[in-house]
Amino acid sequence: MGRNGDTLADLARALRGTPLEASQASRLREIARLLHRLPPGRERDGLLAVAYLKLYQLLGQEEDYLKGYSYGRTAKLEPVRLLGERLAEGKR
């Protein structure tokens, strides 16, 4: 991360290739940071939602859930919205 692999496609690939393991939390934070530098758009917001929801799954921090759910709603991507709702059910 941080070289010239900072396009939306590169970051999407990095996000997909990052396993859901606690040791990968810093990598997910870095991907989110780099995504924030790109212009807003449906795909970028969808990727941010996935990054934050994965962080919530790993670390259980409410802030990550709220960011992920918010970006998921903004992106209007059904699979991301469903992931957010499924995670919300587990919070109750």
XYZ file of C-alpha atoms in Angstrom:
92
model
C 0.000 0.000 0.000
C 1.005 3.587 -0.474
C 2.990 3.237 -3.674
C 1.158 3.607 -6.953
C -1.436 0.957 -6.081
C -3.897 3.568 -4.904
C -6.491 3.465 -7.667
C -10.035 2.367 -6.884
C -9.444 -0.957 -8.638
C -6.193 -1.548 -6.716
C -7.833 -0.757 -3.402
C -10.832 -2.959 -4.219
C -8.438 -5.824 -4.968
C -6.511 -5.161 -1.734
C -9.746 -5.130 0.266
C -10.926 -8.404 -1.290
C -7.526 -9.973 -0.637
C -7.394 -8.993 3.029
C -8.484 -11.868 5.263
C -10.884 -11.223 8.131
C -8.238 -11.692 10.815
C -7.382 -9.396 13.716
C -3.797 -9.112 12.470
C -5.138 -7.388 9.344
C -6.911 -4.501 11.141
C -4.110 -2.023 10.419
C -4.160 -3.007 6.734
C -7.932 -2.407 6.619
C -7.453 1.014 8.282
C -4.808 1.889 5.680
C -7.120 0.842 2.818
C -9.891 3.026 4.299
C -7.463 5.944 4.655
C -6.433 5.651 1.012
C -10.057 5.327 -0.126
C -10.894 8.576 1.667
C -8.358 10.333 -0.585
C -10.289 9.373 -3.726
C -13.282 11.341 -5.039
C -16.638 10.317 -3.544
C -18.702 7.941 -5.608
C -20.848 4.864 -5.334
C -18.022 2.361 -5.732
C -15.629 4.199 -3.400
C -18.355 4.559 -0.772
C -19.236 0.886 -1.124
C -15.607 -0.086 -0.584
C -15.381 2.202 2.450
C -18.507 0.551 3.839
C -16.975 -2.905 3.432
C -13.671 -1.805 5.000
C -15.392 -0.290 8.039
C -17.815 -3.194 8.458
C -14.890 -5.640 8.316
C -13.131 -3.559 10.970
C -16.276 -3.715 13.091
C -16.384 -7.503 12.692
C -12.769 -7.716 13.839
C -12.641 -5.114 16.599
C -16.261 -4.541 17.612
C -15.900 -0.747 17.706
C -19.258 1.011 17.356
C -17.684 3.878 15.388
C -16.579 1.473 12.648
C -20.076 0.018 12.434
C -21.695 3.450 12.163
C -19.264 4.581 9.456
C -19.665 1.342 7.527
C -23.447 1.392 7.707
C -23.561 5.058 6.706
C -21.297 4.551 3.686
C -23.304 1.476 2.757
C -26.532 3.484 2.711
C -24.876 6.277 0.692
C -23.561 3.791 -1.876
C -27.006 2.159 -2.192
C -25.395 -1.232 -2.796
C -27.715 -4.018 -1.661
C -25.050 -6.545 -0.543
C -23.322 -3.910 1.591
C -26.618 -2.779 3.150
C -27.502 -6.389 3.951
C -24.110 -6.967 5.580
C -24.667 -3.899 7.759
C -28.131 -5.088 8.762
C -26.873 -8.591 9.520
C -24.148 -7.155 11.743
C -26.725 -4.913 13.468
C -28.806 -7.968 14.354
C -25.798 -9.455 16.108
C -25.402 -6.287 18.177
C -28.767 -6.613 19.936
